[in-house]
Coordinates of C-alpha atoms and ligand atoms in Angstrom, one line a residue:
M1 CA -15.3 18.2 86.5
K2 CA -17.6 17.4 89.4
I3 CA -21.1 16.1 89.3
H4 CA -23.9 15.8 91.9
E5 CA -24.5 12.7 94.0
Y6 CA -27.7 11.8 92.2
Q7 CA -25.8 12.0 88.9
A8 CA -23.0 9.8 90.3
K9 CA -25.7 7.3 91.4
E10 CA -27.1 7.2 87.8
L11 CA -23.6 6.1 86.7
F12 CA -23.5 3.6 89.6
K13 CA -26.8 2.1 88.3
K14 CA -25.4 1.8 84.8
Y15 CA -22.5 -0.2 86.3
N16 CA -24.8 -2.4 88.4
I17 CA -23.5 -0.9 91.7
P18 CA -26.4 -1.1 94.2
I19 CA -27.9 2.2 95.3
P20 CA -31.0 3.1 97.3
E21 CA -34.3 3.8 95.5
G22 CA -34.9 7.5 94.9
S23 CA -35.0 10.6 92.7
V24 CA -33.9 14.2 92.5
A25 CA -36.5 16.9 93.3
F26 CA -36.4 20.6 92.5
N27 CA -39.2 21.7 94.8
V28 CA -41.2 20.6 97.8
Q29 CA -44.1 19.1 95.8
E30 CA -41.7 17.0 93.7
A31 CA -39.9 15.9 96.9
Q32 CA -43.2 14.7 98.4
A33 CA -44.2 13.0 95.1
V34 CA -40.9 11.1 95.1
A35 CA -41.3 10.1 98.8
E36 CA -44.8 8.8 98.3
K37 CA -43.6 6.6 95.4
L38 CA -40.8 5.0 97.6
G39 CA -43.4 3.0 99.5
G40 CA -42.7 3.7 103.1
Y41 CA -41.1 6.0 105.6
P42 CA -38.6 7.2 106.7
V43 CA -37.1 8.6 103.6
V44 CA -33.9 10.7 103.5
V45 CA -33.7 14.2 102.0
K46 CA -30.3 15.1 100.8
A47 CA -29.0 18.5 99.6
Q48 CA -27.3 18.3 96.2
I49 CA -24.3 20.6 96.0
H50 CA -20.8 20.1 94.6
A51 CA -19.3 19.6 98.1
G52 CA -19.1 17.0 100.8
G53 CA -19.7 17.2 104.5
R54 CA -23.4 17.9 104.0
G55 CA -24.6 15.6 106.8
K56 CA -22.7 17.6 109.4
G57 CA -23.8 20.9 107.9
G58 CA -27.5 20.0 108.2
G59 CA -28.0 19.0 104.5
V60 CA -29.0 15.4 105.0
K61 CA -32.1 14.6 107.1
L62 CA -34.5 11.7 107.7
A63 CA -38.2 12.4 107.3
G64 CA -40.8 10.1 108.9
S65 CA -43.9 11.2 107.0
R66 CA -45.3 12.9 104.0
E67 CA -45.7 16.1 106.1
E68 CA -42.2 15.9 107.4
V69 CA -40.8 15.6 103.9
A70 CA -42.5 19.0 103.1
V71 CA -41.0 20.6 106.2
I72 CA -37.4 19.2 105.7
A73 CA -37.3 19.7 101.9
G74 CA -38.6 23.2 102.6
Q75 CA -35.7 23.9 105.0
I76 CA -33.0 22.4 102.8
L77 CA -34.1 23.8 99.4
G78 CA -32.9 27.3 99.2
M79 CA -30.7 27.1 102.3
N80 CA -27.1 28.3 102.1
L81 CA -25.4 25.1 103.1
I82 CA -22.0 25.6 104.8
T83 CA -19.8 22.6 105.2
H84 CA -16.0 22.1 105.8
Q85 CA -15.7 21.8 102.0
T86 CA -17.7 24.8 100.8
G87 CA -15.7 27.4 102.7
P88 CA -17.4 30.1 104.9
E89 CA -19.5 31.4 102.0
G90 CA -21.5 28.2 101.6
R91 CA -23.5 26.9 98.7
M92 CA -27.1 27.6 97.8
V93 CA -29.1 24.4 97.6
K94 CA -31.3 24.2 94.5
K95 CA -32.2 20.5 94.4
V96 CA -32.5 17.5 96.8
L97 CA -32.3 13.8 96.4
V98 CA -35.1 11.9 98.1
E99 CA -34.3 8.3 98.8
Q100 CA -35.6 5.4 100.9
G101 CA -34.3 5.5 104.4
L102 CA -32.2 2.4 105.1
N103 CA -31.2 0.5 108.2
I104 CA -27.5 0.8 108.5
Q105 CA -25.5 -2.0 110.1
K106 CA -22.1 -0.6 109.2
E107 CA -20.6 2.3 107.3
L108 CA -17.5 1.6 105.1
Y109 CA -15.3 4.0 103.1
L110 CA -14.3 3.1 99.6
S111 CA -12.6 5.2 96.9
I112 CA -10.4 4.9 93.8
I113 CA -7.9 7.6 92.7
P114 CA -4.8 7.8 90.6
D115 CA -1.6 7.7 92.7
R116 CA 0.9 10.0 91.1
A117 CA 3.9 8.9 93.3
T118 CA 3.6 5.3 92.2
A119 CA 2.0 5.9 88.8
T120 CA -0.7 3.4 89.7
V121 CA -4.4 3.4 90.6
V122 CA -5.0 3.1 94.3
I123 CA -8.0 1.7 96.1
I124 CA -8.5 3.3 99.5
A125 CA -10.9 1.7 102.0
S126 CA -11.8 1.7 105.6
E127 CA -14.1 -0.1 107.9
A128 CA -14.5 3.1 109.8
G129 CA -16.4 5.0 107.1
G130 CA -19.0 7.7 107.4
M131 CA -18.9 11.3 108.3
D132 CA -15.8 11.2 110.4
I133 CA -13.4 9.7 107.8
E134 CA -11.1 12.7 107.9
A135 CA -10.6 12.2 111.7
V136 CA -10.0 8.5 111.1
A137 CA -7.3 9.2 108.5
E138 CA -5.7 11.7 110.9
K139 CA -5.9 9.9 114.2
T140 CA -6.0 6.2 113.3
P141 CA -4.3 5.9 109.9
E142 CA -3.9 2.1 110.4
K143 CA -7.7 1.9 109.8
I144 CA -7.2 3.1 106.3
I145 CA -6.1 0.4 103.8
K146 CA -4.6 1.0 100.4
V147 CA -4.2 -1.5 97.5
Y148 CA -2.3 -0.4 94.4
I149 CA -3.2 -1.5 90.9
N150 CA -1.0 -1.4 87.9
P151 CA -3.4 0.3 85.4
L152 CA -1.9 -1.7 82.5
V153 CA -2.9 -5.0 84.2
G154 CA -6.1 -3.7 85.7
I155 CA -8.0 -5.0 88.7
Q156 CA -7.7 -8.7 89.6
A157 CA -9.7 -10.9 91.9
Y158 CA -6.8 -10.9 94.4
H159 CA -6.9 -7.1 94.7
C160 CA -10.6 -7.3 95.5
R161 CA -10.1 -10.0 98.1
E162 CA -7.2 -8.0 99.7
V163 CA -9.5 -5.1 100.2
A164 CA -12.4 -7.3 101.4
Y165 CA -10.2 -9.0 104.0
G166 CA -8.8 -5.7 105.1
L167 CA -12.3 -4.5 105.8
N168 CA -13.0 -7.5 108.0
L169 CA -16.2 -8.3 106.0
A170 CA -18.5 -11.1 107.0
P171 CA -18.1 -14.1 104.7
E172 CA -21.5 -13.5 103.1
T173 CA -20.5 -9.9 102.2
I174 CA -17.3 -10.7 100.5
K175 CA -18.8 -11.8 97.1
P176 CA -21.2 -8.8 96.7
F177 CA -18.4 -6.5 97.9
T178 CA -15.8 -7.8 95.4
A179 CA -18.3 -7.6 92.6
L180 CA -19.1 -4.0 93.5
L181 CA -15.4 -3.1 93.7
S182 CA -14.6 -4.4 90.3
R183 CA -17.5 -2.6 88.8
L184 CA -16.5 0.6 90.5
Y185 CA -13.0 0.2 89.0
A186 CA -14.6 -0.3 85.5
L187 CA -16.5 2.9 86.0
F188 CA -13.3 4.7 87.1
V189 CA -11.4 3.6 84.0
G190 CA -14.4 3.7 81.6
Y191 CA -15.1 7.4 82.4
D192 CA -11.5 8.6 82.8
C193 CA -12.3 9.6 86.4
S194 CA -9.9 11.4 88.8
L195 CA -11.9 10.2 91.8
V196 CA -14.7 7.8 92.6
E197 CA -15.8 7.7 96.2
I198 CA -18.5 5.9 98.2
N199 CA -18.8 7.2 101.7
P200 CA -20.5 5.5 103.3
L201 CA -20.8 2.2 101.5
I202 CA -23.2 0.5 103.9
I203 CA -23.9 -3.0 104.9
I204 CA -27.5 -3.7 105.7
A205 CA -29.3 -6.5 107.6
D206 CA -28.9 -9.3 105.0
Q207 CA -25.2 -8.4 104.6
A208 CA -25.8 -6.7 101.2
V209 CA -23.7 -3.7 100.3
I210 CA -25.3 -0.4 99.0
A211 CA -23.7 2.8 97.9
L212 CA -25.4 5.3 100.2
D213 CA -23.4 8.3 98.9
G214 CA -21.5 8.8 95.7
K215 CA -18.9 11.2 94.4
V216 CA -17.4 11.1 90.9
N217 CA -14.8 13.6 89.5
F218 CA -13.6 13.5 85.9
D219 CA -10.4 14.3 84.2
D220 CA -11.3 17.4 82.2
S221 CA -8.8 16.6 79.5
A222 CA -10.7 13.4 78.7
L223 CA -14.2 14.9 78.7
F224 CA -14.3 15.1 74.9
R225 CA -14.7 11.3 75.0
H226 CA -17.7 11.4 77.3
K227 CA -20.5 13.6 75.8
D228 CA -23.0 12.0 78.2
I229 CA -21.0 13.4 81.2
L230 CA -20.8 16.9 79.6
A231 CA -24.6 16.9 79.8
Y232 CA -24.2 16.6 83.6
R233 CA -22.3 19.8 83.9
V234 CA -24.0 22.3 86.3
L235 CA -22.5 25.7 85.5
D236 CA -23.9 27.5 88.6
E237 CA -22.0 25.1 90.9
E238 CA -18.7 26.1 89.3
N239 CA -16.6 29.2 89.8
P240 CA -18.0 31.8 87.4
L241 CA -14.6 33.0 86.3
E242 CA -13.5 29.5 85.6
V243 CA -16.6 28.9 83.5
D244 CA -15.9 32.1 81.6
A245 CA -12.3 31.1 81.0
S246 CA -13.3 27.7 79.7
K247 CA -15.3 29.3 76.9
Y248 CA -12.0 30.8 75.5
N249 CA -9.9 27.6 76.1
L250 CA -7.9 29.4 78.8
N251 CA -6.5 27.2 81.5
Y252 CA -7.6 29.3 84.5
I253 CA -8.0 28.2 88.1
A254 CA -9.2 30.7 90.7
L255 CA -7.0 30.9 93.9
D256 CA -7.4 33.0 97.0
G257 CA -4.4 35.4 96.8
N258 CA -4.4 38.9 95.4
V259 CA -1.7 38.8 92.6
G260 CA -3.4 38.1 89.3
N261 CA -1.0 36.5 86.8
M262 CA -1.0 35.8 83.2
V263 CA 1.6 33.3 81.9
N264 CA 2.2 31.2 78.8
G265 CA 2.9 27.6 79.6
A266 CA 1.8 25.5 82.6
G267 CA 5.4 25.0 83.8
L268 CA 6.1 28.7 83.7
A269 CA 2.8 29.5 85.4
M270 CA 3.7 27.1 88.3
A271 CA 7.2 28.7 88.5
T272 CA 5.6 32.1 88.5
M273 CA 3.2 31.2 91.3
D274 CA 6.2 29.9 93.3
I275 CA 8.2 33.0 92.9
I276 CA 5.2 35.2 93.8
K277 CA 5.0 33.3 97.1
Q278 CA 8.8 33.6 97.6
A279 CA 8.4 37.3 97.2
G280 CA 6.0 37.3 100.1
A281 CA 2.7 37.6 98.1
S282 CA 0.1 35.2 97.1
P283 CA -1.4 34.3 93.6
A284 CA -5.0 35.0 92.9
N285 CA -5.1 32.6 90.0
F286 CA -3.3 30.1 87.8
L287 CA -3.6 31.2 84.2
D288 CA -1.9 29.5 81.3
V289 CA -2.9 31.3 78.1
G290 CA -1.2 28.6 76.1
G291 CA 1.6 28.6 73.6
G292 CA -0.6 29.4 70.6
A293 CA -2.6 32.2 72.3
N294 CA -3.9 35.1 70.1
A295 CA -4.6 38.7 71.1
E296 CA -8.2 37.8 71.8
M297 CA -7.3 35.1 74.3
V298 CA -4.9 37.5 76.0
E299 CA -7.6 40.1 76.1
N300 CA -10.1 37.7 77.7
G301 CA -7.6 36.4 80.2
F302 CA -6.9 40.0 81.2
R303 CA -10.6 40.7 81.6
I304 CA -11.2 37.6 83.7
I305 CA -8.2 38.4 86.0
L306 CA -9.6 42.0 86.4
S307 CA -13.1 40.8 87.3
D308 CA -11.7 39.0 90.4
K309 CA -12.3 41.6 93.1
N310 CA -9.4 40.3 95.2
V311 CA -6.8 41.2 92.6
K312 CA -4.6 44.1 93.8
G313 CA -1.9 43.8 91.2
I314 CA -1.2 41.8 88.0
L315 CA 2.0 40.1 86.9
I316 CA 2.3 39.3 83.2
N317 CA 5.1 36.8 82.6
I318 CA 5.5 35.8 79.0
F319 CA 8.3 33.9 77.3
G320 CA 7.6 34.7 73.6
G321 CA 7.9 31.6 71.5
I322 CA 4.9 30.6 69.4
L323 CA 3.0 33.4 71.3
R324 CA 5.1 36.3 70.1
C325 CA 5.7 39.2 72.4
D326 CA 4.1 41.7 70.0
I327 CA 0.9 39.7 69.9
L328 CA 0.8 39.6 73.7
A329 CA 1.4 43.3 73.9
E330 CA -1.5 44.0 71.5
G331 CA -3.8 41.8 73.6
V332 CA -2.8 43.6 76.7
V333 CA -3.4 47.0 75.1
Q334 CA -6.7 46.0 73.6
A335 CA -7.9 44.6 77.0
A336 CA -6.8 47.7 78.8
R337 CA -8.6 50.0 76.4
K338 CA -11.9 48.0 76.6
T339 CA -12.0 47.1 80.2
G340 CA -9.9 49.8 81.7
I341 CA -7.0 48.8 84.0
T342 CA -8.0 49.3 87.6
V343 CA -4.9 47.8 89.2
P344 CA -1.1 48.2 88.6
V345 CA 0.5 45.8 86.1
V346 CA 4.0 44.5 86.1
V347 CA 5.3 43.0 82.8
R348 CA 8.2 40.6 82.3
M349 CA 8.5 39.7 78.7
E350 CA 11.3 37.9 76.8
G351 CA 11.7 36.1 73.5
T352 CA 10.4 36.4 70.0
N353 CA 9.7 40.0 68.9
V354 CA 10.4 41.3 72.3
E355 CA 11.6 44.8 71.1
E356 CA 8.4 45.2 69.1
G357 CA 6.3 44.1 72.1
R358 CA 8.1 46.6 74.4
R359 CA 7.6 49.3 71.9
I360 CA 3.8 48.6 71.7
L361 CA 3.5 48.7 75.5
S362 CA 5.6 51.8 75.9
E363 CA 3.7 53.7 73.2
S364 CA 0.3 52.6 74.5
G365 CA 0.3 55.3 77.3
L366 CA -0.7 52.6 79.8
N367 CA 0.7 52.7 83.3
L368 CA 2.8 49.6 83.2
T369 CA 5.9 48.6 85.3
T370 CA 8.5 46.7 83.4
A371 CA 10.8 44.1 85.0
V372 CA 14.2 42.9 83.9
D373 CA 13.7 39.3 85.1
L374 CA 11.3 36.9 86.9
K375 CA 12.6 37.7 90.4
D376 CA 12.5 41.5 89.8
A377 CA 8.9 41.1 88.5
A378 CA 7.7 39.1 91.5
Q379 CA 9.3 41.6 93.9
K380 CA 7.8 44.6 92.2
V381 CA 4.3 43.1 92.1
A382 CA 4.6 41.9 95.7
A383 CA 5.6 45.4 96.8
I384 CA 2.6 46.8 95.0
V385 CA 0.0 44.5 96.6
K386 CA 1.5 45.1 100.0
G387 CA 0.8 48.8 99.4
Ligands
LIG1 P1 -22.2 13.7 103.3 O1 -22.2 14.1 104.7 O2 -22.2 14.9 102.4 O3 -21.0 12.8 103.0 O4 -23.5 13.0 103.0 P2 -23.9 11.4 103.1 O5 -24.7 11.0 101.9 O6 -22.7 10.6 103.3 O7 -24.8 11.3 104.3 C1 -24.3 11.6 105.6 C2 -24.8 10.6 106.6 O8 -26.2 10.5 106.7 C3 -24.4 9.2 106.3 O9 -23.1 8.9 106.8 C4 -25.4 8.4 107.1 O10 -25.0 8.2 108.5 C5 -26.6 9.3 107.1 N1 -27.7 8.7 106.2 C6 -27.8 9.0 104.9 N2 -28.8 8.2 104.3 C7 -29.3 7.5 105.3 C8 -30.3 6.5 105.4 O11 -31.0 6.1 104.5 N3 -30.6 6.0 106.7 C9 -29.9 6.3 107.8 N4 -30.2 5.8 108.9 N5 -28.9 7.2 107.7 C10 -28.6 7.8 106.5
LIG2 MN1 -20.8 11.0 102.4

């Protein structure tokens, strides 16, 4: 799950990570009121969307007066902000963060993520932070430093010093920086994050460090432990089909291909997406209906796949274990009756009660193509979507 910058900064505050003064605003009047309270101009007006690259897209601007706040907040609120992370369709801006404008001496990059390859937590940092960090990583990777932390041992003073020295910090900055880094690590672990990122982490005149930006992503599987984070959820920033699927406990992720697929088991779903690719087509989604799915879940999964306008064909690949083939078949038939199938469907089904499942499908009168195995199924659905 993702949250907004202003929400990430609320968490930073809770962990004593320094942030600029400011508040979120939902309209121009509120933005002006926040600016007036900050006690001096310039202030910065920042679009709040679940995507980065806002600065370059025109979503972060300095305002030098009360009047200018009105003009800039008026431009940003309601704009369709397009950044390299939103895709060409952009995101509608519904709120802005208004903060004190600070004098920046240096912009650093700092993040913490899990590193799957080493099964550790990695701190990534760079003294060349700011809006061009992607170019830094690509062209001068030696300017990116990484420090790996065994999660069982946790962050130690020497880890913090290693990062601080790698960033060539001034001696006065080392203490506030290392304190900030260990608090950021505590936040990362405390909230089961999949990412915490500060870009830029700025150094100001007296060598203090301040988190000028903030991005925090959470491991969805651990959200049940963090009810306060669930309150941060902004449904209209999420993919509507994914929101719908989450109501039915379906593991659904929207992708950009045109073969919808419904599979039981995450591993089988990954294999199915691979084989769709090998057959020359592209998956429109990942959908694991789960081992214990019932007919209603199958029906909802089917309805969600069908409501994706890009879907030109559907592949159902079920290995009947706990989810028996007859239950699946009933779900498909119910969904087809209620929603009406608008695209061709290929079914590959094996396992418990497969004969019963096949009988239900063949007696349903639906226009389904059956496949003998996974490869056959993928080739059939690929041929369909290619027209
Ligand atoms: P992003 O582009 O979505 O990552 O948004 P950021 O919050 O990182 O802001 C983009 C850039 O705006 C930063 O890298 C800064 O250079 C600039 N910026 C943001 N706040 C201030 C500020 O208070 N003062 C100044 N001078 N620049 C700022
Ligand atoms: Mn940023």
